[in-house]
Tab-separated table of C-alpha atoms and ligand atoms in Angstrom:
chain	number	residue	atom	x	y	z
A	1	MET	CA	0.325	-0.190	0.030
A	2	SER	CA	2.997	2.425	0.551
A	3	VAL	CA	3.874	4.943	-1.793
A	4	LYS	CA	7.119	3.805	-3.377
A	5	PRO	CA	9.148	6.223	-3.393
A	6	ARG	CA	10.846	7.022	-7.148
A	7	PRO	CA	14.347	5.771	-7.841
A	8	LEU	CA	16.536	8.149	-6.948
A	9	PRO	CA	19.566	8.694	-10.107
A	10	PRO	CA	22.906	7.369	-9.834
A	11	GLY	CA	25.879	9.822	-8.805
A	12	LEU	CA	23.925	12.220	-6.364
A	13	HIS	CA	26.048	14.530	-3.912
A	14	ARG	CA	26.012	13.419	-0.009
A	15	GLU	CA	23.873	16.469	0.808
A	16	THR	CA	21.130	15.226	-1.406
A	17	LEU	CA	21.573	11.787	-0.120
A	18	ALA	CA	21.180	13.324	3.270
A	19	LEU	CA	17.443	14.396	2.070
A	20	HIS	CA	15.946	11.754	0.070
A	21	THR	CA	17.541	8.230	0.889
A	22	ALA	CA	15.260	5.428	2.384
A	23	LEU	CA	11.940	8.020	1.902
A	24	GLU	CA	9.628	5.308	1.806
A	25	ARG	CA	6.018	6.094	2.023
A	26	SER	CA	2.825	5.361	3.385
A	27	GLN	CA	-0.375	5.410	1.751
A	28	TYR	CA	-1.213	8.844	2.613
A	29	GLY	CA	2.299	10.085	0.704
A	30	GLU	CA	3.485	11.794	3.236
A	31	HIS	CA	6.095	14.489	2.475
A	32	SER	CA	8.413	14.317	5.903
A	33	GLU	CA	9.059	10.495	6.836
A	34	ALA	CA	6.605	8.331	9.054
A	35	LEU	CA	7.275	7.332	12.479
A	36	TYR	CA	6.808	3.892	12.703
A	37	LEU	CA	6.200	4.112	16.188
A	38	THR	CA	5.496	-0.404	17.053
A	39	SER	CA	6.839	-3.025	18.744
A	40	GLY	CA	5.263	-5.608	16.558
A	41	PHE	CA	4.015	-5.593	12.965
A	42	VAL	CA	0.390	-7.776	11.460
A	43	GLN	CA	1.278	-10.509	9.851
A	44	PRO	CA	-1.061	-11.501	6.616
A	45	ASP	CA	-1.713	-15.372	7.338
A	46	ALA	CA	0.126	-17.439	9.389
A	47	GLU	CA	2.582	-19.194	5.997
A	48	THR	CA	3.833	-15.571	5.615
A	49	SER	CA	4.731	-14.867	9.306
A	50	ALA	CA	6.880	-18.306	9.358
A	51	HIS	CA	8.605	-17.203	6.237
A	52	ARG	CA	9.275	-14.243	7.348
A	53	PHE	CA	10.735	-15.779	10.772
A	54	ALA	CA	12.492	-17.976	9.070
A	55	HIS	CA	14.060	-15.023	7.136
A	56	SER	CA	13.230	-16.373	3.890
A	57	GLU	CA	11.007	-13.578	3.178
A	58	ASP	CA	11.442	-9.872	3.619
A	59	GLY	CA	8.552	-8.177	6.158
A	60	PHE	CA	8.683	-7.023	9.504
A	61	THR	CA	7.842	-9.480	12.394
A	62	TYR	CA	9.068	-7.542	15.730
A	63	ALA	CA	11.482	-4.746	16.389
A	64	ARG	CA	13.458	-5.497	18.059
A	65	THR	CA	14.611	-7.610	14.778
A	66	SER	CA	13.707	-4.061	12.599
A	67	ASN	CA	10.951	-1.419	12.375
A	68	PRO	CA	11.169	0.721	9.266
A	69	THR	CA	11.988	3.863	10.991
A	70	VAL	CA	15.851	2.244	12.280
A	71	THR	CA	15.651	0.591	8.914
A	72	SER	CA	15.329	4.249	7.203
A	73	PHE	CA	17.687	5.348	9.187
A	74	GLU	CA	20.369	2.767	8.679
A	75	GLN	CA	19.719	3.155	4.883
A	76	ARG	CA	20.498	6.833	5.128
A	77	LEU	CA	23.489	6.609	7.468
A	78	ALA	CA	25.140	4.261	4.727
A	79	ALA	CA	24.845	6.277	2.186
A	80	LEU	CA	26.078	8.724	3.838
A	81	GLU	CA	29.208	6.559	4.723
A	82	GLY	CA	29.220	5.088	1.244
A	83	THR	CA	29.092	1.690	3.089
A	84	GLN	CA	27.030	-1.605	1.614
A	85	ALA	CA	25.062	-1.184	5.217
A	86	ALA	CA	24.408	0.196	8.520
A	87	ILE	CA	23.133	-1.569	11.777
A	88	GLY	CA	21.168	1.042	14.616
A	89	ALA	CA	22.186	0.318	18.058
A	90	SER	CA	20.829	1.778	21.944
A	91	SER	CA	24.045	4.802	21.794
A	92	GLY	CA	27.456	4.624	20.473
A	93	MET	CA	28.576	2.829	23.356
A	94	GLY	CA	25.999	0.233	22.381
A	95	ALA	CA	26.989	0.527	19.052
A	96	ILE	CA	30.320	-0.878	20.018
A	97	LEU	CA	29.449	-3.351	22.176
A	98	LEU	CA	28.105	-4.985	19.678
A	99	MET	CA	30.749	-4.969	17.693
A	100	GLY	CA	33.184	-6.240	19.810
A	101	MET	CA	30.458	-8.922	20.764
A	102	GLY	CA	30.278	-10.034	16.582
A	103	LEU	CA	34.512	-9.795	16.163
A	104	LEU	CA	36.348	-10.818	19.249
A	105	LYS	CA	36.082	-13.877	21.822
A	106	ALA	CA	38.450	-15.424	24.244
A	107	GLY	CA	41.814	-15.071	23.258
A	108	ASP	CA	41.655	-12.213	20.456
A	109	HIS	CA	43.535	-9.418	20.807
A	110	VAL	CA	43.036	-5.705	20.261
A	111	ILE	CA	44.873	-2.690	19.356
A	112	CYS	CA	43.117	0.569	20.473
A	113	SER	CA	44.751	4.360	20.518
A	114	ARG	CA	45.065	5.176	24.258
A	115	SER	CA	43.424	8.516	23.365
A	116	MET	CA	40.185	7.071	22.859
A	117	PHE	CA	36.764	8.064	24.313
A	118	GLY	CA	36.687	7.134	27.989
A	119	SER	CA	33.613	4.571	27.995
A	120	THR	CA	35.384	3.253	24.519
A	121	LEU	CA	39.018	2.704	26.671
A	122	ASN	CA	36.681	0.812	29.664
A	123	LEU	CA	34.979	-1.225	27.669
A	124	PHE	CA	37.712	-2.621	26.550
A	125	GLY	CA	40.326	-2.517	29.164
A	126	LYS	CA	37.631	-3.650	31.670
A	127	GLU	CA	34.640	-5.620	30.383
A	128	PHE	CA	36.262	-7.546	27.538
A	129	ALA	CA	39.220	-7.625	29.419
A	130	LYS	CA	36.669	-10.116	32.016
A	131	PHE	CA	35.725	-12.119	29.014
A	132	GLY	CA	39.634	-13.060	27.888
A	133	VAL	CA	39.915	-10.487	25.190
A	134	GLU	CA	43.338	-8.429	25.841
A	135	THR	CA	43.801	-5.141	24.462
A	136	THR	CA	47.046	-2.811	23.598
A	137	PHE	CA	46.771	0.556	24.461
A	138	VAL	CA	49.070	2.635	21.727
A	139	SER	CA	49.553	6.286	20.709
A	140	GLN	CA	47.154	7.634	19.057
A	141	THR	CA	49.955	9.205	15.747
A	142	ASP	CA	52.890	6.843	16.180
A	143	VAL	CA	51.757	3.986	13.847
A	144	THR	CA	54.999	2.494	14.959
A	145	GLU	CA	53.378	1.947	18.240
A	146	TRP	CA	50.378	0.101	16.295
A	147	ARG	CA	52.999	-1.747	14.335
A	148	SER	CA	54.708	-3.626	17.216
A	149	ALA	CA	51.454	-3.893	19.240
A	150	VAL	CA	50.214	-6.741	16.545
A	151	ARG	CA	50.631	-10.161	17.416
A	152	PRO	CA	49.358	-13.168	15.786
A	153	SER	CA	45.842	-12.966	17.470
A	154	THR	CA	45.129	-9.742	16.155
A	155	LYS	CA	41.599	-9.357	15.071
A	156	LEU	CA	40.857	-5.494	15.579
A	157	LEU	CA	42.329	-1.947	15.415
A	158	PHE	CA	40.218	0.652	16.723
A	159	ALA	CA	40.831	4.130	15.945
A	160	GLU	CA	39.206	7.287	16.698
A	161	THR	CA	39.993	10.787	14.939
A	162	PRO	CA	40.391	13.773	15.721
A	163	THR	CA	40.526	12.493	19.892
A	164	ASN	CA	38.670	14.502	22.136
A	165	PRO	CA	39.640	16.681	24.401
A	166	LEU	CA	43.244	17.649	22.396
A	167	THR	CA	42.098	16.735	18.607
A	168	ASP	CA	44.693	14.354	17.575
A	169	VAL	CA	44.601	12.977	14.769
A	170	CYS	CA	45.472	9.308	13.355
A	171	ASP	CA	46.458	8.062	9.794
A	172	ILE	CA	43.613	5.759	8.774
A	173	GLN	CA	44.965	4.902	5.589
A	174	ALA	CA	47.954	4.040	7.515
A	175	LEU	CA	46.592	1.490	10.070
A	176	ALA	CA	43.875	0.454	7.706
A	177	ASP	CA	47.311	-1.223	5.451
A	178	LEU	CA	48.515	-1.806	9.148
A	179	ALA	CA	45.300	-4.066	10.393
A	180	HIS	CA	44.886	-5.641	6.505
A	181	ASN	CA	48.707	-6.836	6.813
A	182	ALA	CA	48.020	-8.154	9.771
A	183	GLY	CA	44.693	-9.975	9.120
A	184	ALA	CA	42.464	-7.760	10.530
A	185	LEU	CA	40.142	-5.190	10.624
A	186	LEU	CA	40.036	-1.963	10.993
A	187	ALA	CA	37.028	-0.228	12.945
A	188	VAL	CA	37.014	3.819	12.957
A	189	ASP	CA	35.100	5.862	15.053
A	190	ASN	CA	34.092	8.959	13.097
A	191	CYS	CA	31.596	11.050	15.472
A	192	PHE	CA	33.596	14.151	15.566
A	193	CYS	CA	33.489	14.696	12.121
A	194	SER	CA	30.414	12.575	10.676
A	195	PRO	CA	30.473	11.625	7.277
A	196	ALA	CA	29.735	15.362	6.396
A	197	LEU	CA	33.392	15.825	6.633
A	198	GLN	CA	35.739	12.200	6.761
A	199	ARG	CA	34.621	9.304	5.073
A	200	PRO	CA	37.052	6.005	6.316
A	201	VAL	CA	35.542	3.310	4.367
A	202	GLU	CA	37.534	6.073	1.537
A	203	LEU	CA	40.762	4.999	2.989
A	204	GLY	CA	40.568	1.935	3.730
A	205	ALA	CA	38.388	0.728	7.273
A	206	ASP	CA	36.077	-1.793	7.357
A	207	LEU	CA	34.003	-0.636	9.706
A	208	ILE	CA	32.309	2.878	11.062
A	209	ILE	CA	31.225	3.626	14.465
A	210	HIS	CA	28.940	6.131	15.072
A	211	SER	CA	27.444	7.967	18.107
A	212	GLY	CA	23.935	9.703	16.803
A	213	THR	CA	23.540	11.064	19.814
A	214	LYS	CA	26.796	13.972	18.475
A	215	TYR	CA	26.471	15.349	15.088
A	216	LEU	CA	23.915	12.720	13.363
A	217	ASP	CA	21.379	14.196	15.451
A	218	GLY	CA	23.066	17.537	16.065
A	219	GLN	CA	20.407	18.973	18.060
A	220	GLY	CA	21.099	17.366	21.748
A	221	ARG	CA	17.777	15.495	21.230
A	222	VAL	CA	18.208	11.334	21.996
A	223	MET	CA	21.020	8.667	22.807
A	224	ALA	CA	21.480	6.622	19.238
A	225	GLY	CA	24.390	4.597	17.790
A	226	ALA	CA	25.089	2.483	14.726
A	227	ILE	CA	28.090	0.548	12.939
A	228	CYS	CA	28.557	1.022	9.099
A	229	GLY	CA	30.064	-1.601	6.790
A	230	PRO	CA	29.924	-4.460	4.442
A	231	SER	CA	26.952	-6.452	4.361
A	232	LYS	CA	28.163	-9.777	4.988
A	233	LEU	CA	29.390	-8.127	8.405
A	234	ILE	CA	26.512	-6.013	8.964
A	235	VAL	CA	23.900	-8.727	7.830
A	236	ASP	CA	25.522	-12.271	8.973
A	237	VAL	CA	27.388	-10.852	12.055
A	238	PHE	CA	25.751	-8.240	13.723
A	239	ALA	CA	22.268	-8.289	13.010
A	240	PRO	CA	21.400	-11.520	14.513
A	241	ILE	CA	23.637	-10.264	17.798
A	242	VAL	CA	21.081	-6.849	18.140
A	243	ARG	CA	18.101	-9.341	17.951
A	244	THR	CA	19.297	-11.813	20.767
A	245	ALA	CA	21.205	-8.989	22.514
A	246	GLY	CA	19.153	-6.375	22.213
A	247	MET	CA	20.758	-3.107	22.108
A	248	VAL	CA	18.543	-1.662	19.184
A	249	LEU	CA	17.714	1.575	18.166
A	250	ALA	CA	14.335	2.601	19.663
A	251	PRO	CA	12.103	3.762	16.281
A	252	PHE	CA	11.318	7.333	17.821
A	253	ASN	CA	15.429	7.996	18.198
A	254	ALA	CA	15.690	6.265	14.832
A	255	TRP	CA	13.422	9.165	13.391
A	256	VAL	CA	15.026	12.539	15.298
A	257	VAL	CA	18.363	11.462	14.052
A	258	THR	CA	17.102	10.381	10.521
A	259	LYS	CA	15.435	14.153	10.795
A	260	GLY	CA	18.781	15.633	12.170
A	261	MET	CA	20.970	13.948	9.228
A	262	GLU	CA	19.222	15.844	6.761
A	263	THR	CA	20.622	19.326	7.805
A	264	LEU	CA	24.325	17.549	8.738
A	265	GLY	CA	26.070	18.869	5.702
A	266	ILE	CA	25.454	22.243	6.285
A	267	ARG	CA	25.836	21.841	10.055
A	268	MET	CA	29.120	20.569	9.969
A	269	GLN	CA	30.264	23.194	7.491
A	270	ALA	CA	29.057	26.218	9.594
A	271	GLN	CA	30.285	24.792	13.106
A	272	SER	CA	33.294	23.557	11.840
A	273	ALA	CA	33.808	27.085	10.041
A	274	SER	CA	33.052	29.293	13.204
A	275	ALA	CA	35.000	26.762	15.218
A	276	LEU	CA	38.493	27.560	12.629
A	277	ALA	CA	37.568	31.745	13.228
A	278	VAL	CA	37.569	30.934	17.540
A	279	ALA	CA	40.499	28.567	17.288
A	280	GLN	CA	42.818	31.601	15.358
A	281	TRP	CA	41.302	34.051	17.153
A	282	LEU	CA	42.146	32.395	20.584
A	283	GLU	CA	45.153	31.988	19.341
A	284	THR	CA	46.072	35.509	19.726
A	285	HIS	CA	44.599	35.860	22.905
A	286	PRO	CA	46.969	37.136	25.377
A	287	ALA	CA	45.391	34.921	28.350
A	288	VAL	CA	45.463	31.693	25.955
A	289	SER	CA	49.119	30.102	26.019
A	290	ARG	CA	48.060	27.281	23.425
A	291	VAL	CA	45.320	26.536	21.412
A	292	TYR	CA	43.979	22.493	19.807
A	293	TYR	CA	42.435	22.622	17.020
A	294	PRO	CA	43.119	20.670	13.730
A	295	GLY	CA	42.439	23.161	11.617
A	296	LEU	CA	45.651	25.504	12.611
A	297	ALA	CA	48.231	25.301	10.708
A	298	SER	CA	50.210	24.773	14.443
A	299	HIS	CA	48.213	21.446	14.915
A	300	GLY	CA	50.811	18.498	14.659
A	301	GLN	CA	48.793	16.498	11.892
A	302	HIS	CA	47.158	20.067	10.352
A	303	ALA	CA	48.248	18.511	6.517
A	304	LEU	CA	46.939	14.781	7.104
A	305	ALA	CA	43.491	15.965	9.065
A	306	MET	CA	43.006	18.394	5.940
A	307	ARG	CA	43.052	15.578	3.456
A	308	GLN	CA	41.250	13.489	5.735
A	309	GLN	CA	38.529	16.244	7.035
A	310	SER	CA	37.581	17.401	3.197
A	311	GLY	CA	39.592	20.303	4.384
A	312	LEU	CA	37.769	21.275	7.501
A	313	GLY	CA	38.753	20.945	10.833
A	314	GLY	CA	35.428	19.943	12.848
A	315	ALA	CA	33.630	22.303	15.531
A	316	VAL	CA	35.679	21.090	18.459
A	317	LEU	CA	38.524	22.722	19.635
A	318	SER	CA	40.247	22.967	23.346
A	319	PHE	CA	42.285	25.463	24.482
A	320	ASP	CA	44.700	25.719	27.491
A	321	VAL	CA	44.615	29.191	29.227
A	322	ARG	CA	47.493	30.701	31.339
A	323	GLY	CA	48.616	29.877	35.064
A	324	ALA	CA	51.291	30.178	37.224
A	325	ASP	CA	50.200	26.498	38.690
A	326	ALA	CA	47.900	23.373	38.434
A	327	ALA	CA	45.640	25.460	41.283
A	328	ALA	CA	46.121	28.754	39.044
A	329	LEU	CA	45.248	26.703	35.862
A	330	ARG	CA	42.415	25.285	37.322
A	331	ALA	CA	41.247	28.674	38.487
A	332	ASN	CA	41.340	30.410	35.678
A	333	ALA	CA	39.968	27.928	33.535
A	334	PHE	CA	37.134	27.899	35.820
A	335	HIS	CA	36.761	31.139	35.305
A	336	VAL	CA	36.382	31.230	31.978
A	337	ILE	CA	34.086	29.178	31.968
A	338	ASN	CA	31.816	30.332	34.608
A	339	ASN	CA	32.151	33.602	33.213
A	340	THR	CA	29.861	32.112	30.043
A	341	GLN	CA	26.314	33.642	29.646
A	342	VAL	CA	25.557	32.216	26.433
A	343	ILE	CA	27.642	28.666	26.411
A	344	SER	CA	26.198	25.779	28.107
A	345	ILE	CA	28.023	24.398	30.517
A	346	ALA	CA	27.641	20.586	30.051
A	347	THR	CA	30.059	17.903	28.715
A	348	ASN	CA	28.500	16.641	25.900
A	349	LEU	CA	28.875	17.407	22.375
A	350	GLY	CA	27.455	17.571	18.718
A	351	ASP	CA	24.861	20.455	19.536
A	352	THR	CA	24.177	22.641	17.504
A	353	LYS	CA	23.914	25.046	21.442
A	354	SER	CA	27.990	25.554	21.750
A	355	ILE	CA	29.362	23.383	25.140
A	356	ILE	CA	32.016	24.168	27.476
A	357	THR	CA	33.768	21.882	29.355
A	358	HIS	CA	36.468	21.629	31.691
A	359	PRO	CA	37.999	18.226	30.478
A	360	ALA	CA	40.193	17.530	33.805
A	361	THR	CA	37.179	17.429	36.297
A	362	THR	CA	34.882	16.395	33.876
A	363	SER	CA	35.410	13.393	31.263
A	364	HIS	CA	38.534	12.762	32.907
A	365	GLY	CA	38.452	13.241	36.079
A	366	ARG	CA	38.634	9.420	37.238
A	367	LEU	CA	41.710	9.907	35.652
A	368	SER	CA	44.650	9.408	38.463
A	369	GLU	CA	47.164	13.416	38.214
A	370	ALA	CA	49.720	11.223	36.325
A	371	GLN	CA	47.232	9.615	33.758
A	372	ARG	CA	46.025	13.084	32.667
A	373	GLN	CA	49.452	14.595	32.255
A	374	ALA	CA	50.436	11.652	30.773
A	375	ALA	CA	47.531	12.218	28.484
A	376	GLY	CA	47.974	16.064	28.093
A	377	ILE	CA	45.489	17.153	29.640
A	378	GLY	CA	46.370	19.660	32.285
A	379	GLN	CA	44.076	21.674	34.988
A	380	GLY	CA	44.202	24.918	32.828
A	381	LEU	CA	42.452	22.980	29.929
A	382	VAL	CA	38.850	24.433	28.628
A	383	ARG	CA	37.122	22.325	25.793
A	384	LEU	CA	34.872	24.223	23.510
A	385	ALA	CA	31.865	22.100	20.596
A	386	VAL	CA	31.254	25.586	18.929
A	387	GLY	CA	27.282	25.070	17.831
A	388	LEU	CA	25.672	27.510	15.382
A	389	GLU	CA	25.196	30.698	17.786
A	390	HIS	CA	26.540	34.246	15.940
A	391	LEU	CA	30.806	34.114	15.548
A	392	ASP	CA	30.601	37.794	17.393
A	393	ASP	CA	27.998	36.185	20.322
A	394	ILE	CA	30.385	33.641	21.141
A	395	LYS	CA	33.813	35.292	20.904
A	396	ALA	CA	32.155	38.250	23.362
A	397	ASP	CA	31.205	35.141	25.910
A	398	LEU	CA	34.596	33.399	26.069
A	399	LEU	CA	36.106	37.346	26.785
A	400	ARG	CA	33.988	37.524	29.707
A	401	GLY	CA	36.508	35.184	30.735
A	402	LEU	CA	39.657	35.592	28.824
A	403	ASP	CA	39.338	39.157	29.396
A	404	THR	CA	39.014	39.810	33.196
A	405	LEU	CA	41.987	36.818	34.625
B	501	PLP	C1	30.021	10.163	22.431
B	501	PLP	C2	30.640	9.094	22.243
B	501	PLP	C3	30.477	7.885	22.089
B	501	PLP	C4	29.898	7.021	22.748
B	501	PLP	O1	28.164	7.405	22.347
B	501	PLP	P1	27.313	7.747	23.331
B	501	PLP	O2	26.028	7.564	22.272
B	501	PLP	O3	26.856	8.587	24.263
B	501	PLP	O4	27.043	5.979	23.693
B	501	PLP	C5	31.508	7.032	21.580
B	501	PLP	N1	32.798	7.695	20.949
B	501	PLP	C6	33.189	9.262	21.110
B	501	PLP	C7	34.135	9.663	20.029
B	501	PLP	C8	32.030	10.028	21.328
B	501	PLP	O5	32.282	11.385	21.562
C-alpha cells in the first residue's frame, strides 16, 4: 500500500542523499518520513509469518529484529558513509559493544588508541577483558607503536580521529594497511567529523562506529548509535546479535536522527567555519597559551587532518589558559567557564548550542593526576564544542572570562 519512492538517479551528492535516501512513504504520501512507533507487526497469514521468522521472506515482525523507521535511518547513514550497509544500536557505546560481541572471542587481541573516548577505554580495558579479550593501548599518532603491538591473535584495530579533547589525528590509511597486512579489521569511530567531513571507508577502514547522539542528530535530543560496513558483517554477524542481545535503536530516536542528518552537511560546514575562526582568534589572545584544533597550521597533524577531513577541522577545539601552577590553571579555566552567559556548561558535544567543558574535572576526572599528565590534559585546559550561535556572540562570551583573568 505504501507509495514507493521514485528511484534515485546515480551519482547524487551526499547533501542530496541525506534528504532523499530511504524515503518510504505510507499510503498517505506524507512528505516528511513517518514514524512507525510500533513494537510488533501484524502478519497477513501464518505462512507469511513463518517465512518472515525464518528470514526466507522480507517483512517486519518484531522491532527487536527491525522496524521501518530504524531501517530508513540505517540506509541513510550507509549512503552518507559510502558503506554497503549500517545497523542501528541503542547508543554509540551500544554500537561498540555490538562490534566487540560480533568480532571477538576469548583469546583475541585488540589494538586501540589510548586517547579514545573514556567509556570505550573502559569497555575494552575492563569489560571485554573479563571475557578473555586482551587490548593493547598505543599512541594515537605513532603508527610504529601500532605496528609493534600486532600479534598473531590481533583481530581488530580501533581508532578515533580527531580525539577528544586534544584533537589528535591518526592516519586512517596507514592503520588500514597495517590491519589488513595483519589479517585484522580496522574500525574507526567517526563521531567527531561525521561523514559530512570524513569517510573512513574511502581510506580503507572496514567498519565505522557512530554515536548518533552527537552530530548526526546535531541538536542534542536523543541517544543513538550505529555500525556501518559491508553487508556480510552487518547482516550476517551484527544483525543476529542485536536480535538476540537487544541493544536495539528505538524507532523514535531513529526518526529524530534521520531528520537530523538532513542538515548534517550544512551544520558541519557552518560549525567548522566558526570553530576555525574562534581557534585562530584564541591563538592571539594573551591569556591563552595554546590552542588545539586540526584546522590550525600550528596543529601537529594539520596536513593529514585537512586531507582526511575534506579540508575542515570539525567543530571541537580546546585551549590552555595561562596560570602559574595547577591550582592557578584550574582557577583560571573555571573563571573562563563560569563567566560565559550564552555557551552551555555541559560535557556533551555535537549540538547546535555551543558547549564549554573542563575535561580535567569531568570527562577525565577519574584519571589520576599522573594519567592526566601523560594524556596531556592539564588543569588549564578548556574544551569548546562550537555551535551555530553568531561568531561574535561566541567570542564575546569567551572574552567575559579571558579579559578579566
Ligand atoms: C559520545 C561518544 C561515544 C559514545 O556515544 P553514546 O551515544 O554517548 O553512547 C563514542 N565515541 C565518541 C568519540 C563519542 O564522542
